[in-house]
PDB file of C-alpha atoms in Angstrom:
ATOM      1  CA  MET L   1       0.323 -20.730   7.268  1.00  0.00           C
ATOM      2  CA  GLU L   2      -0.072 -22.887   4.163  1.00  0.00           C
ATOM      3  CA  HIS L   3      -3.791 -22.154   3.790  1.00  0.00           C
ATOM      4  CA  PHE L   4      -5.897 -19.378   5.199  1.00  0.00           C
ATOM      5  CA  PHE L   5      -9.540 -20.045   6.151  1.00  0.00           C
ATOM      6  CA  ILE L   6     -12.498 -17.918   7.085  1.00  0.00           C
ATOM      7  CA  ARG L   7     -15.587 -19.358   8.754  1.00  0.00           C
ATOM      8  CA  LYS L   8     -18.943 -17.624   8.781  1.00  0.00           C
ATOM      9  CA  ASN L   9     -22.183 -18.651  10.467  1.00  0.00           C
ATOM     10  CA  ILE L  10     -24.983 -17.628   8.122  1.00  0.00           C
ATOM     11  CA  THR L  11     -27.665 -15.467   9.738  1.00  0.00           C
ATOM     12  CA  SER L  12     -31.096 -14.352   8.558  1.00  0.00           C
ATOM     13  CA  ALA L  13     -29.440 -11.320   6.926  1.00  0.00           C
ATOM     14  CA  GLU L  14     -27.597 -13.579   4.460  1.00  0.00           C
ATOM     15  CA  ASP L  15     -30.412 -16.125   3.989  1.00  0.00           C
ATOM     16  CA  GLY L  16     -31.237 -16.369   0.287  1.00  0.00           C
ATOM     17  CA  MET L  17     -27.950 -14.954  -0.976  1.00  0.00           C
ATOM     18  CA  THR L  18     -25.723 -17.037  -3.215  1.00  0.00           C
ATOM     19  CA  VAL L  19     -22.186 -17.837  -2.108  1.00  0.00           C
ATOM     20  CA  LYS L  20     -20.967 -15.573  -4.929  1.00  0.00           C
ATOM     21  CA  GLU L  21     -23.055 -12.646  -3.669  1.00  0.00           C
ATOM     22  CA  TYR L  22     -21.959 -13.156  -0.072  1.00  0.00           C
ATOM     23  CA  ALA L  23     -18.311 -13.441  -1.119  1.00  0.00           C
ATOM     24  CA  GLY L  24     -18.591  -9.916  -2.504  1.00  0.00           C
ATOM     25  CA  VAL L  25     -20.028  -8.713   0.805  1.00  0.00           C
ATOM     26  CA  LEU L  26     -17.081 -10.287   2.621  1.00  0.00           C
ATOM     27  CA  GLY L  27     -14.639  -8.423   0.370  1.00  0.00           C
ATOM     28  CA  ILE L  28     -13.531 -11.369  -1.753  1.00  0.00           C
ATOM     29  CA  SER L  29     -12.809  -9.964  -5.207  1.00  0.00           C
ATOM     30  CA  LYS L  30     -14.052 -11.732  -8.350  1.00  0.00           C
ATOM     31  CA  ARG L  31     -10.475 -12.553  -9.278  1.00  0.00           C
ATOM     32  CA  LEU L  32      -9.748 -14.069  -5.868  1.00  0.00           C
ATOM     33  CA  LEU L  33     -13.013 -16.027  -5.969  1.00  0.00           C
ATOM     34  CA  THR L  34     -11.962 -17.472  -9.331  1.00  0.00           C
ATOM     35  CA  ASP L  35      -8.626 -18.523  -7.825  1.00  0.00           C
ATOM     36  CA  ILE L  36     -10.438 -20.142  -4.903  1.00  0.00           C
ATOM     37  CA  LYS L  37     -12.547 -22.150  -7.359  1.00  0.00           C
ATOM     38  CA  PHE L  38      -9.735 -23.196  -9.700  1.00  0.00           C
ATOM     39  CA  GLY L  39      -6.449 -22.603  -7.866  1.00  0.00           C
ATOM     40  CA  GLY L  40      -6.551 -25.042  -4.975  1.00  0.00           C
ATOM     41  CA  GLY L  41      -9.028 -23.369  -2.641  1.00  0.00           C
ATOM     42  CA  ASP L  42     -12.471 -24.616  -1.652  1.00  0.00           C
ATOM     43  CA  LEU L  43     -15.982 -23.569  -0.643  1.00  0.00           C
ATOM     44  CA  LEU L  44     -17.688 -25.666   2.013  1.00  0.00           C
ATOM     45  CA  ILE L  45     -21.170 -25.534   3.500  1.00  0.00           C
ATOM     46  CA  ASN L  46     -21.546 -27.648   6.632  1.00  0.00           C
ATOM     47  CA  GLY L  47     -18.495 -29.616   5.500  1.00  0.00           C
ATOM     48  CA  GLU L  48     -19.757 -30.295   1.975  1.00  0.00           C
ATOM     49  CA  HIS L  49     -18.251 -28.872  -1.230  1.00  0.00           C
ATOM     50  CA  VAL L  50     -20.493 -26.343  -2.965  1.00  0.00           C
ATOM     51  CA  THR L  51     -20.326 -24.012  -5.964  1.00  0.00           C
ATOM     52  CA  VAL L  52     -20.695 -20.235  -5.974  1.00  0.00           C
ATOM     53  CA  LYS L  53     -24.331 -20.714  -7.027  1.00  0.00           C
ATOM     54  CA  TYR L  54     -25.302 -22.356  -3.732  1.00  0.00           C
ATOM     55  CA  VAL L  55     -28.086 -20.439  -1.989  1.00  0.00           C
ATOM     56  CA  LEU L  56     -27.271 -19.778   1.658  1.00  0.00           C
ATOM     57  CA  ARG L  57     -29.672 -20.677   4.441  1.00  0.00           C
ATOM     58  CA  GLU L  58     -29.769 -19.367   7.983  1.00  0.00           C
ATOM     59  CA  GLY L  59     -27.755 -21.718  10.211  1.00  0.00           C
ATOM     60  CA  ASP L  60     -25.340 -22.813   7.487  1.00  0.00           C
ATOM     61  CA  LEU L  61     -21.619 -22.803   8.271  1.00  0.00           C
ATOM     62  CA  LEU L  62     -19.638 -21.423   5.345  1.00  0.00           C
ATOM     63  CA  VAL L  63     -15.930 -22.172   5.188  1.00  0.00           C
ATOM     64  CA  VAL L  64     -13.829 -20.440   2.544  1.00  0.00           C
ATOM     65  CA  LYS L  65     -10.474 -22.093   2.013  1.00  0.00           C
ATOM     66  CA  PHE L  66      -8.036 -19.833   0.165  1.00  0.00           C
ATOM     67  CA  PRO L  67      -5.376 -21.234  -2.201  1.00  0.00           C
ATOM     68  CA  GLU L  68      -1.931 -21.896  -0.799  1.00  0.00           C
ATOM     69  CA  GLU L  69       0.330 -18.887  -1.229  1.00  0.00           C
ATOM     70  CA  GLN L  70       2.865 -19.379  -4.024  1.00  0.00           C
ATOM     71  CA  VAL L  71       6.148 -17.561  -3.504  1.00  0.00           C
ATOM     72  CA  SER L  72       7.804 -16.488  -6.743  1.00  0.00           C
ATOM     73  CA  GLU L  73      11.041 -18.347  -7.412  1.00  0.00           C
ATOM     74  CA  THR L  74      12.586 -15.123  -8.678  1.00  0.00           C
ATOM     75  CA  LEU L  75      11.923 -13.275  -5.395  1.00  0.00           C
ATOM     76  CA  LEU L  76      14.881 -14.288  -3.279  1.00  0.00           C
ATOM     77  CA  ALA L  77      14.965 -14.152   0.501  1.00  0.00           C
ATOM     78  CA  GLU L  78      17.559 -11.636   1.679  1.00  0.00           C
ATOM     79  CA  PRO L  79      18.270 -10.378   5.228  1.00  0.00           C
ATOM     80  CA  VAL L  80      17.255  -6.807   4.449  1.00  0.00           C
ATOM     81  CA  PRO L  81      16.717  -5.009   7.800  1.00  0.00           C
ATOM     82  CA  LEU L  82      13.034  -4.279   8.437  1.00  0.00           C
ATOM     83  CA  ASP L  83      11.843  -1.703  10.967  1.00  0.00           C
ATOM     84  CA  ILE L  84       8.564  -3.423  11.850  1.00  0.00           C
ATOM     85  CA  LEU L  85       6.017  -1.158  13.540  1.00  0.00           C
ATOM     86  CA  TYR L  86       3.286  -3.803  13.789  1.00  0.00           C
ATOM     87  CA  GLU L  87       2.632  -7.389  12.731  1.00  0.00           C
ATOM     88  CA  ASP L  88      -0.112  -9.957  13.145  1.00  0.00           C
ATOM     89  CA  GLU L  89      -1.196 -12.919  10.986  1.00  0.00           C
ATOM     90  CA  HIS L  90      -2.973 -10.614   8.520  1.00  0.00           C
ATOM     91  CA  VAL L  91      -0.963  -7.390   8.131  1.00  0.00           C
ATOM     92  CA  LEU L  92       2.572  -6.046   8.427  1.00  0.00           C
ATOM     93  CA  VAL L  93       3.414  -2.367   8.903  1.00  0.00           C
ATOM     94  CA  ILE L  94       6.981  -1.240   8.166  1.00  0.00           C
ATOM     95  CA  ASN L  95       8.913   1.999   8.563  1.00  0.00           C
ATOM     96  CA  LYS L  96      10.858   1.943   5.289  1.00  0.00           C
ATOM     97  CA  GLN L  97      14.299   3.519   5.213  1.00  0.00           C
ATOM     98  CA  PRO L  98      15.357   5.756   2.310  1.00  0.00           C
ATOM     99  CA  TYR L  99      17.460   4.334  -0.538  1.00  0.00           C
ATOM    100  CA  VAL L 100      15.666   0.968  -0.306  1.00  0.00           C
ATOM    101  CA  SER L 101      13.398  -0.189  -3.135  1.00  0.00           C
ATOM    102  CA  SER L 102       9.957  -1.574  -2.334  1.00  0.00           C
ATOM    103  CA  ILE L 103      10.342  -4.334  -4.931  1.00  0.00           C
ATOM    104  CA  PRO L 104      13.255  -5.526  -7.092  1.00  0.00           C
ATOM    105  CA  SER L 105      13.758  -3.717 -10.379  1.00  0.00           C
ATOM    106  CA  ARG L 106      16.134  -3.925 -13.326  1.00  0.00           C
ATOM    107  CA  GLU L 107      18.230  -1.122 -11.816  1.00  0.00           C
ATOM    108  CA  HIS L 108      18.101  -2.576  -8.282  1.00  0.00           C
ATOM    109  CA  PRO L 109      17.497  -6.344  -8.584  1.00  0.00           C
ATOM    110  CA  SER L 110      18.154  -7.146  -4.926  1.00  0.00           C
ATOM    111  CA  GLY L 111      18.067  -5.657  -1.442  1.00  0.00           C
ATOM    112  CA  SER L 112      14.420  -4.566  -1.620  1.00  0.00           C
ATOM    113  CA  ILE L 113      11.771  -4.505   1.097  1.00  0.00           C
ATOM    114  CA  ALA L 114      10.084  -7.429  -0.683  1.00  0.00           C
ATOM    115  CA  ASN L 115      13.292  -9.490  -0.455  1.00  0.00           C
ATOM    116  CA  GLY L 116      13.480  -8.681   3.252  1.00  0.00           C
ATOM    117  CA  ILE L 117       9.830  -9.623   3.819  1.00  0.00           C
ATOM    118  CA  ILE L 118      10.321 -13.049   2.209  1.00  0.00           C
ATOM    119  CA  HIS L 119      13.366 -13.615   4.454  1.00  0.00           C
ATOM    120  CA  HIS L 120      11.340 -12.532   7.503  1.00  0.00           C
ATOM    121  CA  TYR L 121       8.495 -14.894   6.571  1.00  0.00           C
ATOM    122  CA  GLN L 122      10.801 -17.849   6.000  1.00  0.00           C
ATOM    123  CA  LYS L 123      12.613 -17.242   9.280  1.00  0.00           C
ATOM    124  CA  ASN L 124       9.289 -17.263  11.127  1.00  0.00           C
ATOM    125  CA  GLY L 125       7.679 -20.171   9.300  1.00  0.00           C
ATOM    126  CA  VAL L 126       5.145 -18.071   7.378  1.00  0.00           C
ATOM    127  CA  ARG L 127       4.352 -19.471   3.929  1.00  0.00           C
ATOM    128  CA  ALA L 128       3.231 -16.355   2.112  1.00  0.00           C
ATOM    129  CA  THR L 129       4.263 -14.101  -0.703  1.00  0.00           C
ATOM    130  CA  VAL L 130       4.500 -10.302  -0.690  1.00  0.00           C
ATOM    131  CA  HIS L 131       1.340  -8.216  -1.059  1.00  0.00           C
ATOM    132  CA  LEU L 132       2.258  -4.527  -0.887  1.00  0.00           C
ATOM    133  CA  VAL L 133      -0.728  -2.262  -0.235  1.00  0.00           C
ATOM    134  CA  THR L 134       1.066   1.100  -0.097  1.00  0.00           C
ATOM    135  CA  ARG L 135       4.257   1.054  -2.139  1.00  0.00           C
ATOM    136  CA  LEU L 136       6.863   3.790  -1.694  1.00  0.00           C
ATOM    137  CA  ASP L 137       9.469   5.039  -4.180  1.00  0.00           C
ATOM    138  CA  ARG L 138      13.048   3.899  -3.534  1.00  0.00           C
ATOM    139  CA  ASP L 139      14.106   7.260  -2.076  1.00  0.00           C
ATOM    140  CA  THR L 140      10.891   7.866  -0.094  1.00  0.00           C
ATOM    141  CA  SER L 141      10.949   6.840   3.560  1.00  0.00           C
ATOM    142  CA  GLY L 142       8.240   6.077   6.086  1.00  0.00           C
ATOM    143  CA  VAL L 143       5.208   3.931   6.856  1.00  0.00           C
ATOM    144  CA  MET L 144       4.307   1.102   4.451  1.00  0.00           C
ATOM    145  CA  LEU L 145       1.347  -1.283   4.683  1.00  0.00           C
ATOM    146  CA  VAL L 146       1.693  -4.932   3.636  1.00  0.00           C
ATOM    147  CA  ALA L 147      -1.001  -7.626   3.547  1.00  0.00           C
ATOM    148  CA  LYS L 148       0.109 -11.113   4.563  1.00  0.00           C
ATOM    149  CA  HIS L 149      -2.406 -13.035   2.459  1.00  0.00           C
ATOM    150  CA  ARG L 150      -4.563 -12.407  -0.591  1.00  0.00           C
ATOM    151  CA  PHE L 151      -7.840 -11.972   1.309  1.00  0.00           C
ATOM    152  CA  ALA L 152      -6.400  -9.163   3.426  1.00  0.00           C
ATOM    153  CA  HIS L 153      -4.872  -7.660   0.290  1.00  0.00           C
ATOM    154  CA  SER L 154      -8.211  -7.777  -1.534  1.00  0.00           C
ATOM    155  CA  ILE L 155      -9.999  -5.952   1.289  1.00  0.00           C
ATOM    156  CA  LEU L 156      -7.262  -3.363   1.811  1.00  0.00           C
ATOM    157  CA  SER L 157      -6.919  -2.667  -1.923  1.00  0.00           C
ATOM    158  CA  SER L 158     -10.658  -2.024  -2.115  1.00  0.00           C
ATOM    159  CA  ALA L 159     -10.459   0.209   0.958  1.00  0.00           C
ATOM    160  CA  GLN L 160      -7.599   2.136  -0.637  1.00  0.00           C
ATOM    161  CA  LYS L 161      -9.612   2.712  -3.822  1.00  0.00           C
ATOM    162  CA  ASN L 162     -12.450   4.049  -1.671  1.00  0.00           C
ATOM    163  CA  GLY L 163     -10.186   6.454   0.225  1.00  0.00           C
ATOM    164  CA  LEU L 164     -10.274   4.496   3.474  1.00  0.00           C
ATOM    165  CA  VAL L 165      -6.499   4.032   3.714  1.00  0.00           C
ATOM    166  CA  LYS L 166      -5.347   7.455   4.897  1.00  0.00           C
ATOM    167  CA  ARG L 167      -1.782   8.596   4.227  1.00  0.00           C
ATOM    168  CA  ARG L 168      -0.068  11.788   5.296  1.00  0.00           C
ATOM    169  CA  TYR L 169       3.355  12.816   4.028  1.00  0.00           C
ATOM    170  CA  ALA L 170       6.005  15.304   5.062  1.00  0.00           C
ATOM    171  CA  ALA L 171       8.033  16.962   2.316  1.00  0.00           C
ATOM    172  CA  VAL L 172      10.573  19.739   1.901  1.00  0.00           C
ATOM    173  CA  VAL L 173      10.306  21.717  -1.330  1.00  0.00           C
ATOM    174  CA  HIS L 174      12.320  24.401  -3.084  1.00  0.00           C
ATOM    175  CA  GLY L 175      11.153  27.989  -2.743  1.00  0.00           C
ATOM    176  CA  ARG L 176       8.885  29.765  -0.320  1.00  0.00           C
ATOM    177  CA  MET L 177       5.263  28.633  -0.033  1.00  0.00           C
ATOM    178  CA  THR L 178       2.541  29.973   2.229  1.00  0.00           C
ATOM    179  CA  GLY L 179      -0.811  28.817   3.513  1.00  0.00           C
ATOM    180  CA  GLU L 180      -2.605  25.726   2.319  1.00  0.00           C
ATOM    181  CA  GLY L 181      -4.399  24.456  -0.739  1.00  0.00           C
ATOM    182  CA  THR L 182      -5.418  21.599  -2.991  1.00  0.00           C
ATOM    183  CA  VAL L 183      -3.926  20.457  -6.280  1.00  0.00           C
ATOM    184  CA  ASP L 184      -6.569  18.797  -8.460  1.00  0.00           C
ATOM    185  CA  ALA L 185      -4.673  18.001 -11.643  1.00  0.00           C
ATOM    186  CA  PRO L 186      -4.728  14.699 -13.608  1.00  0.00           C
ATOM    187  CA  ILE L 187      -1.492  12.758 -13.931  1.00  0.00           C
ATOM    188  CA  GLY L 188      -0.349  10.563 -16.808  1.00  0.00           C
ATOM    189  CA  ARG L 189       2.826   9.120 -18.298  1.00  0.00           C
ATOM    190  CA  HIS L 190       5.338  11.397 -19.943  1.00  0.00           C
ATOM    191  CA  PRO L 191       5.489  10.472 -23.657  1.00  0.00           C
ATOM    192  CA  ASP L 192       9.295  10.472 -23.666  1.00  0.00           C
ATOM    193  CA  SER L 193       9.870   8.375 -20.546  1.00  0.00           C
ATOM    194  CA  ILE L 194       8.769   5.073 -19.023  1.00  0.00           C
ATOM    195  CA  ILE L 195       9.422   6.462 -15.529  1.00  0.00           C
ATOM    196  CA  GLU L 196       8.443  10.113 -15.550  1.00  0.00           C
ATOM    197  CA  ARG L 197       4.875  11.335 -15.031  1.00  0.00           C
ATOM    198  CA  ARG L 198       3.333  14.715 -15.748  1.00  0.00           C
ATOM    199  CA  VAL L 199       0.134  16.716 -15.339  1.00  0.00           C
ATOM    200  CA  THR L 200      -1.893  16.147 -18.488  1.00  0.00           C
ATOM    201  CA  PRO L 201      -5.592  16.589 -19.365  1.00  0.00           C
ATOM    202  CA  ASP L 202      -5.913  12.962 -20.441  1.00  0.00           C
ATOM    203  CA  GLY L 203      -4.323  11.584 -17.256  1.00  0.00           C
ATOM    204  CA  GLN L 204      -5.926   9.934 -14.240  1.00  0.00           C
ATOM    205  CA  LYS L 205      -7.611  12.065 -11.604  1.00  0.00           C
ATOM    206  CA  ALA L 206      -5.135  13.098  -8.908  1.00  0.00           C
ATOM    207  CA  VAL L 207      -5.867  15.214  -5.831  1.00  0.00           C
ATOM    208  CA  THR L 208      -3.312  16.365  -3.248  1.00  0.00           C
ATOM    209  CA  HIS L 209      -4.077  18.549  -0.223  1.00  0.00           C
ATOM    210  CA  PHE L 210      -1.197  20.491   1.340  1.00  0.00           C
ATOM    211  CA  TYR L 211      -0.434  22.946   4.090  1.00  0.00           C
ATOM    212  CA  VAL L 212       2.767  24.741   4.963  1.00  0.00           C
ATOM    213  CA  THR L 213       4.336  24.005   8.353  1.00  0.00           C
ATOM    214  CA  ARG L 214       7.541  26.067   8.063  1.00  0.00           C
ATOM    215  CA  ALA L 215       9.053  28.310   5.407  1.00  0.00           C
ATOM    216  CA  THR L 216      12.300  30.155   4.803  1.00  0.00           C
ATOM    217  CA  ASP L 217      13.360  32.155   1.774  1.00  0.00           C
ATOM    218  CA  ASP L 218      14.547  29.112  -0.162  1.00  0.00           C
ATOM    219  CA  ILE L 219      12.832  25.992   1.246  1.00  0.00           C
ATOM    220  CA  THR L 220       9.428  25.112   2.690  1.00  0.00           C
ATOM    221  CA  SER L 221       8.291  22.227   4.877  1.00  0.00           C
ATOM    222  CA  VAL L 222       4.916  20.927   3.719  1.00  0.00           C
ATOM    223  CA  THR L 223       2.442  18.372   5.044  1.00  0.00           C
ATOM    224  CA  LEU L 224       0.464  16.582   2.334  1.00  0.00           C
ATOM    225  CA  GLN L 225      -2.646  14.409   2.360  1.00  0.00           C
ATOM    226  CA  LEU L 226      -3.381  12.199  -0.618  1.00  0.00           C
ATOM    227  CA  GLU L 227      -6.917  11.764  -1.885  1.00  0.00           C
ATOM    228  CA  THR L 228      -5.718   9.542  -4.740  1.00  0.00           C
ATOM    229  CA  GLY L 229      -2.596   7.422  -5.149  1.00  0.00           C
ATOM    230  CA  ARG L 230      -1.039   8.014  -8.535  1.00  0.00           C
ATOM    231  CA  THR L 231       2.582   7.167  -9.297  1.00  0.00           C
ATOM    232  CA  HIS L 232       4.864  10.057  -8.226  1.00  0.00           C
ATOM    233  CA  GLN L 233       1.746  12.080  -7.339  1.00  0.00           C
ATOM    234  CA  ILE L 234       3.272  14.378  -4.716  1.00  0.00           C
ATOM    235  CA  ARG L 235       6.460  14.845  -6.717  1.00  0.00           C
ATOM    236  CA  VAL L 236       4.539  15.756  -9.876  1.00  0.00           C
ATOM    237  CA  HIS L 237       2.053  18.044  -8.135  1.00  0.00           C
ATOM    238  CA  MET L 238       4.671  19.985  -6.210  1.00  0.00           C
ATOM    239  CA  SER L 239       6.719  20.451  -9.382  1.00  0.00           C
ATOM    240  CA  TYR L 240       3.527  21.550 -11.156  1.00  0.00           C
ATOM    241  CA  LEU L 241       3.134  24.285  -8.515  1.00  0.00           C
ATOM    242  CA  GLY L 242       6.693  25.441  -9.198  1.00  0.00           C
ATOM    243  CA  HIS L 243       8.039  23.987  -5.947  1.00  0.00           C
ATOM    244  CA  PRO L 244       9.747  20.656  -6.718  1.00  0.00           C
ATOM    245  CA  LEU L 245      10.885  18.508  -3.831  1.00  0.00           C
ATOM    246  CA  CYS L 246      14.415  19.117  -2.620  1.00  0.00           C
ATOM    247  CA  GLY L 247      16.613  16.362  -4.013  1.00  0.00           C
ATOM    248  CA  ASP L 248      14.115  15.361  -6.711  1.00  0.00           C
ATOM    249  CA  THR L 249      16.207  15.789  -9.843  1.00  0.00           C
ATOM    250  CA  LEU L 250      13.611  13.996 -12.010  1.00  0.00           C
ATOM    251  CA  TYR L 251      11.093  16.796 -11.442  1.00  0.00           C
ATOM    252  CA  GLY L 252      13.280  19.881 -11.179  1.00  0.00           C
ATOM    253  CA  GLY L 253      14.827  19.687  -7.730  1.00  0.00           C
ATOM    254  CA  THR L 254      18.522  19.793  -6.861  1.00  0.00           C
ATOM    255  CA  ARG L 255      20.647  17.660  -4.551  1.00  0.00           C
ATOM    256  CA  GLN L 256      22.749  20.417  -3.062  1.00  0.00           C
ATOM    257  CA  LYS L 257      21.412  19.773   0.449  1.00  0.00           C
ATOM    258  CA  ILE L 258      20.005  16.220   0.390  1.00  0.00           C
ATOM    259  CA  GLY L 259      20.815  13.131  -1.660  1.00  0.00           C
ATOM    260  CA  ARG L 260      17.225  12.033  -2.314  1.00  0.00           C
ATOM    261  CA  GLN L 261      13.774  13.493  -2.764  1.00  0.00           C
ATOM    262  CA  ALA L 262      12.775  14.930   0.601  1.00  0.00           C
ATOM    263  CA  LEU L 263       9.588  12.912   1.039  1.00  0.00           C
ATOM    264  CA  HIS L 264       8.491  10.882   4.053  1.00  0.00           C
ATOM    265  CA  SER L 265       5.329   8.882   4.731  1.00  0.00           C
ATOM    266  CA  GLU L 266       4.774  10.017   8.296  1.00  0.00           C
ATOM    267  CA  HIS L 267       1.238   8.811   9.048  1.00  0.00           C
ATOM    268  CA  LEU L 268      -0.932   5.878   7.975  1.00  0.00           C
ATOM    269  CA  SER L 269      -4.374   4.817   9.167  1.00  0.00           C
ATOM    270  CA  PHE L 270      -6.710   2.061   8.007  1.00  0.00           C
ATOM    271  CA  ILE L 271      -9.420  -0.305   9.207  1.00  0.00           C
ATOM    272  CA  HIS L 272      -8.018  -3.750   9.967  1.00  0.00           C
ATOM    273  CA  PRO L 273      -9.280  -6.127   7.235  1.00  0.00           C
ATOM    274  CA  LEU L 274     -10.297  -8.882   9.668  1.00  0.00           C
ATOM    275  CA  THR L 275     -10.851  -7.342  13.117  1.00  0.00           C
ATOM    276  CA  GLN L 276     -12.335  -4.035  11.847  1.00  0.00           C
ATOM    277  CA  GLU L 277     -10.164  -2.197  14.382  1.00  0.00           C
ATOM    278  CA  ASN L 278      -9.008   1.331  13.545  1.00  0.00           C
ATOM    279  CA  MET L 279      -5.231   1.164  13.107  1.00  0.00           C
ATOM    280  CA  THR L 280      -2.954   4.217  13.150  1.00  0.00           C
ATOM    281  CA  PHE L 281       0.824   4.412  12.739  1.00  0.00           C
ATOM    282  CA  HIS L 282       3.395   7.199  12.738  1.00  0.00           C
ATOM    283  CA  ALA L 283       7.042   7.297  11.663  1.00  0.00           C
ATOM    284  CA  ALA L 284       9.301  10.109  12.857  1.00  0.00           C
ATOM    285  CA  LEU L 285      11.078  12.281  10.309  1.00  0.00           C
ATOM    286  CA  PRO L 286      14.428  10.710   9.298  1.00  0.00           C
ATOM    287  CA  GLN L 287      17.669  12.459  10.166  1.00  0.00           C
ATOM    288  CA  ASP L 288      18.501  13.741   6.673  1.00  0.00           C
ATOM    289  CA  MET L 289      15.177  15.577   6.425  1.00  0.00           C
ATOM    290  CA  LYS L 290      15.571  16.934   9.961  1.00  0.00           C
ATOM    291  CA  GLU L 291      18.944  18.374   8.995  1.00  0.00           C
ATOM    292  CA  LEU L 292      17.476  19.854   5.833  1.00  0.00           C
ATOM    293  CA  THR L 293      14.752  21.718   7.728  1.00  0.00           C
ATOM    294  CA  LYS L 294      17.357  23.197  10.079  1.00  0.00           C
ATOM    295  CA  SER L 295      19.253  24.802   7.238  1.00  0.00           C
TER     296      SER L 295
END
């Protein structure tokens, strides 16, 4: 898959629109359109090269040729095991295991999901780089969504910003909670840390809905639905409520009963970027969190 194409027959509904305007309707971001123009892609009407200013006419055949995917030389292919829940030529859905980074970092430069994806692509003859749509922290397990080319990534990123990529998490927190509720508290960087986040009035809007599924005197199982997707959002919000995640030492939890933050992405749903099909995926609770809830 060196180049990805889309072909559209122009109807009366698009007649009179410029290619630039119609590209926006299709979900092609301004940045991606610029790369198409200058990065090795092409715009064709009835087989002829055109600019973004071309005015579409009913009956035209528009072909958008996307630039060839460039794989970073620093992102090495490694046989990291991937639990693939679904794959087609546009998207990849993975059940990420705990203690595996989504992307390489200074602390963990290899063995990430991204390294495993590149290996998987190379093994199957797919020339593409990694486009993570829903990234998970190293210790967080569960469903992850990956786009296999920039057009799919552009559409899914826009859908995510508009709340159309639905994610539900399972967590186990310290202390006894009851009922359900919503945390609407902005999150920003902690001034003394490049990693840590905190609730702060000048942060970005962050909304988390939660409801209790099981509680004992010292721990509570909670289901959480994200309305926004800030870094460490669930971890920060639960700590803000006085109930940090079990195992989350960064935000006040302890590792007496589990060696990581007890957080799992159990449910993901989205509209397929090309077929418009409603897609839904579920990942069962991992064993360490099952054992924790039994205690």
